[in-house]
Amino acid sequence: MEPVDGGLAELIPDRERARAWTLLIDGAPQSHVDLDDPAHLSFEYQRRLGHVIDLVAPPGKPVHAVHLGGGALTLARYTAATRPRSTQQVVERDAALVQLVRRELPLDPNARIRVRSTDAREGLGKVLDGWADLVIADVFSGARTPAHLTSTEFLDEVRRALKPGGCYAANLADGPPLAHLRGQIATAAARFEHLALIADPTVLRAKRFGNAVLVASDTPLPIAELTRRAAGDPHPGRVEHGRALLDFTGGATPVTDASAIASPAPPPSVFR
């Protein structure tokens, strides 16, 4: 184990893949990386974010991507492998974690990935107006999304950084009664015209704690293809969109900086 700003980090070898590791922080699985096959996404929520990366532009076309939250740089590696010549900015506050990952799980030197060690919202503020085709938010501190990354004001910064027609995707974690998730959908609906949510049906029914991927854009989303891909995952996911997704919010109101709180902590059983 090695101390990082977020706790104690540990890299566990994958028994089934020769040069693959799972990154744990304080015992919680944080990322999985296969150096021989960076297009392999092991975690359920990362596969769903991978679908968004696949569909944000025609296959193989380079994109400008911003990753808020870096971890082991899994999704940046995936983008570099599936969309060569893409230009990417990763914002990861934990400088010690970045150093560990660069040392033990080195990046392809040809990948155009720049890593900033700063707060996610501060780093987003340095992205040029209209630069990004895609902004991905996957930020957790102590297994909770920080409050200042859950508000309409934060999404105003996301919109500023996105190109017209660009896409925002966020990894959200919540459990019964899904108050945080409903609030985040309402918040995104206040800033984007088109939304979709990809999650395990049991999470959507508020039967257990889990991850959901929220996708938002000002242009129509590829709902049919997202649905097909999510249904074909090893753990099939469901896609909600349109009126059904807005109804799912149950009257939740948009979150502002003044009212924002961190996402709920997962129960200990999640990581057993």
CSV table of N, CA and C in Angstrom, one decimal, residues 31-134:
chain,number,residue,atom,x,y,z
A,31,SER,N,-10.3,1.7,-10.0
A,31,SER,CA,-10.0,1.6,-11.5
A,31,SER,C,-9.5,0.2,-11.8
A,32,HIS,N,-9.6,-0.1,-13.1
A,32,HIS,CA,-9.0,-1.4,-13.6
A,32,HIS,C,-8.3,-1.0,-14.9
A,33,VAL,N,-7.0,-1.4,-15.0
A,33,VAL,CA,-6.2,-1.1,-16.2
A,33,VAL,C,-5.6,-2.4,-16.8
A,34,ASP,N,-5.7,-2.6,-18.1
A,34,ASP,CA,-5.0,-3.6,-18.8
A,34,ASP,C,-4.0,-2.9,-19.7
A,35,LEU,N,-2.7,-3.0,-19.4
A,35,LEU,CA,-1.7,-2.3,-20.2
A,35,LEU,C,-1.6,-2.9,-21.6
A,36,ASP,N,-1.9,-4.2,-21.7
A,36,ASP,CA,-1.8,-4.8,-23.1
A,36,ASP,C,-3.1,-4.6,-23.9
A,37,ASP,N,-4.1,-4.3,-23.3
A,37,ASP,CA,-5.4,-4.1,-24.0
A,37,ASP,C,-6.2,-2.9,-23.3
A,38,PRO,N,-5.8,-1.7,-23.5
A,38,PRO,CA,-6.4,-0.5,-22.9
A,38,PRO,C,-7.9,-0.3,-23.3
A,39,ALA,N,-8.3,-1.0,-24.4
A,39,ALA,CA,-9.7,-0.9,-24.8
A,39,ALA,C,-10.6,-1.9,-24.0
A,40,HIS,N,-10.0,-2.7,-23.1
A,40,HIS,CA,-10.8,-3.6,-22.2
A,40,HIS,C,-11.2,-2.8,-21.0
A,41,LEU,N,-12.5,-2.7,-20.8
A,41,LEU,CA,-13.1,-2.0,-19.6
A,41,LEU,C,-13.8,-3.1,-18.7
A,42,SER,N,-13.2,-3.2,-17.5
A,42,SER,CA,-13.7,-4.3,-16.6
A,42,SER,C,-14.9,-3.9,-15.8
A,43,PHE,N,-14.9,-2.6,-15.3
A,43,PHE,CA,-15.9,-2.2,-14.4
A,43,PHE,C,-17.2,-1.9,-15.2
A,44,GLU,N,-18.3,-2.2,-14.6
A,44,GLU,CA,-19.6,-2.0,-15.3
A,44,GLU,C,-19.8,-0.5,-15.7
A,45,TYR,N,-19.6,0.4,-14.8
A,45,TYR,CA,-19.9,1.8,-15.1
A,45,TYR,C,-18.9,2.3,-16.1
A,46,GLN,N,-17.7,1.8,-16.1
A,46,GLN,CA,-16.7,2.3,-17.1
A,46,GLN,C,-17.1,1.8,-18.5
A,47,ARG,N,-17.6,0.6,-18.6
A,47,ARG,CA,-18.1,0.1,-19.9
A,47,ARG,C,-19.2,1.0,-20.4
A,48,ARG,N,-20.1,1.5,-19.6
A,48,ARG,CA,-21.2,2.4,-20.0
A,48,ARG,C,-20.6,3.7,-20.4
A,49,LEU,N,-19.6,4.2,-19.7
A,49,LEU,CA,-19.0,5.4,-20.2
A,49,LEU,C,-18.2,5.2,-21.5
A,50,GLY,N,-17.7,4.0,-21.7
A,50,GLY,CA,-17.1,3.6,-22.9
A,50,GLY,C,-18.1,3.6,-24.1
A,51,HIS,N,-19.3,3.2,-23.8
A,51,HIS,CA,-20.3,3.3,-24.9
A,51,HIS,C,-20.5,4.8,-25.3
A,52,VAL,N,-20.5,5.7,-24.4
A,52,VAL,CA,-20.6,7.1,-24.7
A,52,VAL,C,-19.4,7.6,-25.5
A,53,ILE,N,-18.2,7.2,-25.1
A,53,ILE,CA,-17.0,7.5,-25.9
A,53,ILE,C,-17.1,7.0,-27.3
A,54,ASP,N,-17.6,5.8,-27.5
A,54,ASP,CA,-17.7,5.2,-28.8
A,54,ASP,C,-18.7,5.9,-29.7
A,55,LEU,N,-19.7,6.5,-29.1
A,55,LEU,CA,-20.8,7.1,-29.9
A,55,LEU,C,-20.8,8.6,-30.0
A,56,VAL,N,-19.8,9.3,-29.3
A,56,VAL,CA,-19.8,10.7,-29.4
A,56,VAL,C,-19.4,11.3,-30.7
A,57,ALA,N,-18.7,10.4,-31.5
A,57,ALA,CA,-18.3,10.8,-32.9
A,57,ALA,C,-18.2,9.5,-33.7
A,58,PRO,N,-18.1,9.7,-35.0
A,58,PRO,CA,-17.9,8.5,-35.9
A,58,PRO,C,-16.7,7.6,-35.4
A,59,PRO,N,-16.8,6.3,-35.6
A,59,PRO,CA,-15.8,5.4,-35.1
A,59,PRO,C,-14.4,5.8,-35.6
A,60,GLY,N,-13.5,5.9,-34.6
A,60,GLY,CA,-12.1,6.2,-34.9
A,60,GLY,C,-11.7,7.6,-35.0
A,61,LYS,N,-12.7,8.5,-35.1
A,61,LYS,CA,-12.5,9.9,-35.3
A,61,LYS,C,-11.8,10.5,-34.0
A,62,PRO,N,-10.7,11.2,-34.1
A,62,PRO,CA,-10.2,11.9,-32.9
A,62,PRO,C,-11.1,12.9,-32.3
A,63,VAL,N,-11.1,13.0,-31.0
A,63,VAL,CA,-11.9,14.0,-30.3
A,63,VAL,C,-11.1,14.7,-29.3
A,64,HIS,N,-11.7,15.8,-28.8
A,64,HIS,CA,-11.1,16.5,-27.6
A,64,HIS,C,-12.0,16.1,-26.4
A,65,ALA,N,-11.3,15.5,-25.4
A,65,ALA,CA,-12.0,15.0,-24.3
A,65,ALA,C,-11.4,15.6,-23.0
A,66,VAL,N,-12.3,15.9,-22.0
A,66,VAL,CA,-11.9,16.3,-20.7
A,66,VAL,C,-12.4,15.3,-19.7
A,67,HIS,N,-11.5,14.7,-18.9
A,67,HIS,CA,-11.8,13.8,-17.8
A,67,HIS,C,-11.7,14.4,-16.5
A,68,LEU,N,-12.8,14.6,-15.8
A,68,LEU,CA,-12.7,15.1,-14.4
A,68,LEU,C,-12.7,14.0,-13.5
A,69,GLY,N,-11.5,13.8,-12.9
A,69,GLY,CA,-11.3,12.5,-12.1
A,69,GLY,C,-10.5,11.6,-13.0
A,70,GLY,N,-9.3,11.3,-12.5
A,70,GLY,CA,-8.4,10.5,-13.4
A,70,GLY,C,-8.3,9.0,-12.9
A,71,GLY,N,-8.2,8.8,-11.6
A,71,GLY,CA,-7.9,7.4,-11.1
A,71,GLY,C,-6.7,6.9,-11.8
A,72,ALA,N,-6.8,5.7,-12.4
A,72,ALA,CA,-5.7,5.0,-13.1
A,72,ALA,C,-5.7,5.4,-14.6
A,73,LEU,N,-6.5,6.4,-14.9
A,73,LEU,CA,-6.5,7.0,-16.3
A,73,LEU,C,-7.1,5.9,-17.3
A,74,THR,N,-8.0,5.1,-16.8
A,74,THR,CA,-8.6,4.0,-17.6
A,74,THR,C,-9.3,4.6,-18.8
A,75,LEU,N,-10.2,5.5,-18.6
A,75,LEU,CA,-11.0,6.0,-19.7
A,75,LEU,C,-10.2,6.9,-20.7
A,76,ALA,N,-9.2,7.6,-20.2
A,76,ALA,CA,-8.3,8.3,-21.1
A,76,ALA,C,-7.5,7.3,-22.0
A,77,ARG,N,-7.1,6.2,-21.4
A,77,ARG,CA,-6.4,5.2,-22.1
A,77,ARG,C,-7.3,4.6,-23.2
A,78,TYR,N,-8.6,4.3,-22.8
A,78,TYR,CA,-9.5,3.7,-23.7
A,78,TYR,C,-9.8,4.7,-24.9
A,79,THR,N,-9.9,5.9,-24.6
A,79,THR,CA,-10.2,6.9,-25.7
A,79,THR,C,-9.0,7.0,-26.6
A,80,ALA,N,-7.7,7.0,-26.1
A,80,ALA,CA,-6.5,7.0,-26.9
A,80,ALA,C,-6.4,5.7,-27.8
A,81,ALA,N,-6.9,4.6,-27.2
A,81,ALA,CA,-6.8,3.3,-28.0
A,81,ALA,C,-7.8,3.2,-29.1
A,82,THR,N,-9.0,3.7,-28.8
A,82,THR,CA,-10.1,3.6,-29.7
A,82,THR,C,-10.3,4.7,-30.7
A,83,ARG,N,-9.7,5.9,-30.3
A,83,ARG,CA,-9.7,7.1,-31.1
A,83,ARG,C,-8.3,7.7,-31.2
A,84,PRO,N,-7.4,7.1,-31.9
A,84,PRO,CA,-6.0,7.6,-32.0
A,84,PRO,C,-6.0,9.0,-32.4
A,85,ARG,N,-5.0,9.7,-31.9
A,85,ARG,CA,-4.8,11.2,-32.2
A,85,ARG,C,-5.8,12.1,-31.5
A,86,SER,N,-6.6,11.5,-30.6
A,86,SER,CA,-7.4,12.4,-29.7
A,86,SER,C,-6.5,13.2,-28.8
A,87,THR,N,-7.0,14.4,-28.4
A,87,THR,CA,-6.3,15.2,-27.5
A,87,THR,C,-7.2,15.2,-26.2
A,88,GLN,N,-6.5,14.9,-25.1
A,88,GLN,CA,-7.3,14.7,-23.8
A,88,GLN,C,-6.6,15.5,-22.7
A,89,GLN,N,-7.5,16.0,-21.8
A,89,GLN,CA,-7.1,16.7,-20.6
A,89,GLN,C,-7.7,15.9,-19.4
A,90,VAL,N,-6.9,15.5,-18.5
A,90,VAL,CA,-7.3,14.8,-17.3
A,90,VAL,C,-7.1,15.7,-16.1
A,91,VAL,N,-8.1,15.9,-15.3
A,91,VAL,CA,-8.0,16.7,-14.1
A,91,VAL,C,-8.2,15.7,-12.9
A,92,GLU,N,-7.1,15.5,-12.2
A,92,GLU,CA,-7.1,14.6,-11.0
A,92,GLU,C,-6.4,15.4,-9.8
A,93,ARG,N,-7.2,15.6,-8.8
A,93,ARG,CA,-6.7,16.4,-7.7
A,93,ARG,C,-5.5,15.8,-6.9
A,94,ASP,N,-5.6,14.4,-6.9
A,94,ASP,CA,-4.6,13.7,-6.0
A,94,ASP,C,-3.3,13.5,-6.7
A,95,ALA,N,-2.4,14.4,-6.5
A,95,ALA,CA,-1.1,14.4,-7.2
A,95,ALA,C,-0.3,13.2,-6.8
A,96,ALA,N,-0.4,12.7,-5.6
A,96,ALA,CA,0.4,11.5,-5.2
A,96,ALA,C,-0.2,10.3,-6.0
A,97,LEU,N,-1.5,10.2,-6.2
A,97,LEU,CA,-2.1,9.1,-7.0
A,97,LEU,C,-1.6,9.2,-8.4
A,98,VAL,N,-1.5,10.4,-9.0
A,98,VAL,CA,-1.1,10.6,-10.4
A,98,VAL,C,0.4,10.1,-10.5
A,99,GLN,N,1.2,10.4,-9.5
A,99,GLN,CA,2.6,9.9,-9.6
A,99,GLN,C,2.7,8.4,-9.5
A,100,LEU,N,1.9,7.8,-8.6
A,100,LEU,CA,1.8,6.3,-8.5
A,100,LEU,C,1.4,5.7,-9.8
A,101,VAL,N,0.4,6.2,-10.4
A,101,VAL,CA,-0.1,5.6,-11.7
A,101,VAL,C,0.9,5.8,-12.8
A,102,ARG,N,1.5,7.0,-12.9
A,102,ARG,CA,2.5,7.2,-13.9
A,102,ARG,C,3.7,6.2,-13.8
A,103,ARG,N,4.0,6.0,-12.5
A,103,ARG,CA,5.2,5.1,-12.3
A,103,ARG,C,4.9,3.6,-12.5
A,104,GLU,N,3.8,3.2,-12.0
A,104,GLU,CA,3.4,1.7,-12.0
A,104,GLU,C,2.6,1.3,-13.3
A,105,LEU,N,1.9,2.2,-13.8
A,105,LEU,CA,1.0,1.9,-15.0
A,105,LEU,C,1.2,3.0,-16.0
A,106,PRO,N,2.4,3.1,-16.6
A,106,PRO,CA,2.8,4.2,-17.5
A,106,PRO,C,1.9,4.3,-18.7
A,107,LEU,N,1.7,5.5,-19.1
A,107,LEU,CA,0.9,5.8,-20.3
A,107,LEU,C,1.7,5.6,-21.5
A,108,ASP,N,1.0,5.3,-22.6
A,108,ASP,CA,1.6,5.2,-23.9
A,108,ASP,C,2.2,6.6,-24.2
A,109,PRO,N,3.5,6.6,-24.5
A,109,PRO,CA,4.2,8.0,-24.7
A,109,PRO,C,3.6,8.7,-25.9
A,110,ASN,N,2.9,8.0,-26.8
A,110,ASN,CA,2.3,8.6,-28.0
A,110,ASN,C,0.9,9.1,-27.8
A,111,ALA,N,0.4,8.8,-26.6
A,111,ALA,CA,-1.0,9.2,-26.3
A,111,ALA,C,-1.0,10.7,-26.0
A,112,ARG,N,-1.9,11.5,-26.5
A,112,ARG,CA,-1.9,12.9,-26.3
A,112,ARG,C,-2.8,13.2,-25.1
A,113,ILE,N,-2.3,12.9,-23.9
A,113,ILE,CA,-3.0,13.0,-22.7
A,113,ILE,C,-2.2,13.9,-21.7
A,114,ARG,N,-2.8,15.0,-21.3
A,114,ARG,CA,-2.2,15.9,-20.4
A,114,ARG,C,-3.0,15.8,-19.0
A,115,VAL,N,-2.2,15.7,-18.0
A,115,VAL,CA,-2.8,15.5,-16.6
A,115,VAL,C,-2.5,16.7,-15.8
A,116,ARG,N,-3.6,17.3,-15.2
A,116,ARG,CA,-3.4,18.4,-14.3
A,116,ARG,C,-3.8,17.9,-12.9
A,117,SER,N,-2.9,18.2,-11.9
A,117,SER,CA,-3.2,17.9,-10.5
A,117,SER,C,-3.8,19.1,-9.8
A,118,THR,N,-5.2,19.2,-9.9
A,118,THR,CA,-5.9,20.3,-9.3
A,118,THR,C,-7.3,19.9,-9.1
A,119,ASP,N,-8.1,20.7,-8.4
A,119,ASP,CA,-9.5,20.4,-8.2
A,119,ASP,C,-10.2,20.3,-9.6
A,120,ALA,N,-11.2,19.4,-9.6
A,120,ALA,CA,-11.9,19.2,-10.9
A,120,ALA,C,-12.6,20.5,-11.5
A,121,ARG,N,-13.3,21.2,-10.6
A,121,ARG,CA,-13.9,22.4,-11.1
A,121,ARG,C,-13.0,23.5,-11.5
A,122,GLU,N,-11.9,23.6,-10.7
A,122,GLU,CA,-10.9,24.6,-11.1
A,122,GLU,C,-10.2,24.2,-12.4
A,123,GLY,N,-9.9,22.9,-12.6
A,123,GLY,CA,-9.3,22.5,-13.8
A,123,GLY,C,-10.2,22.7,-15.0
A,124,LEU,N,-11.5,22.4,-14.8
A,124,LEU,CA,-12.5,22.6,-15.9
A,124,LEU,C,-12.5,24.1,-16.3
A,125,GLY,N,-12.3,25.0,-15.3
A,125,GLY,CA,-12.3,26.4,-15.6
A,125,GLY,C,-11.2,26.8,-16.5
A,126,LYS,N,-10.1,26.0,-16.6
A,126,LYS,CA,-9.0,26.4,-17.4
A,126,LYS,C,-9.2,25.8,-18.9
A,127,VAL,N,-10.2,25.0,-19.1
A,127,VAL,CA,-10.5,24.5,-20.5
A,127,VAL,C,-11.0,25.7,-21.3
A,128,LEU,N,-10.5,25.8,-22.5
A,128,LEU,CA,-11.0,26.9,-23.4
A,128,LEU,C,-12.4,26.7,-23.7
A,129,ASP,N,-13.1,27.9,-23.9
A,129,ASP,CA,-14.5,27.9,-24.3
A,129,ASP,C,-14.7,27.0,-25.6
A,130,GLY,N,-15.7,26.1,-25.6
A,130,GLY,CA,-16.0,25.4,-26.8
A,130,GLY,C,-15.0,24.4,-27.3
A,131,TRP,N,-14.1,24.0,-26.4
A,131,TRP,CA,-13.0,23.1,-26.8
A,131,TRP,C,-13.3,21.6,-26.9
A,132,ALA,N,-14.2,21.2,-26.0
A,132,ALA,CA,-14.4,19.7,-25.8
A,132,ALA,C,-15.5,19.1,-26.6
A,133,ASP,N,-15.3,18.0,-27.2
A,133,ASP,CA,-16.4,17.2,-27.7
A,133,ASP,C,-17.1,16.4,-26.6
A,134,LEU,N,-16.3,16.1,-25.5
A,134,LEU,CA,-16.8,15.3,-24.5
A,134,LEU,C,-16.2,15.7,-23.1
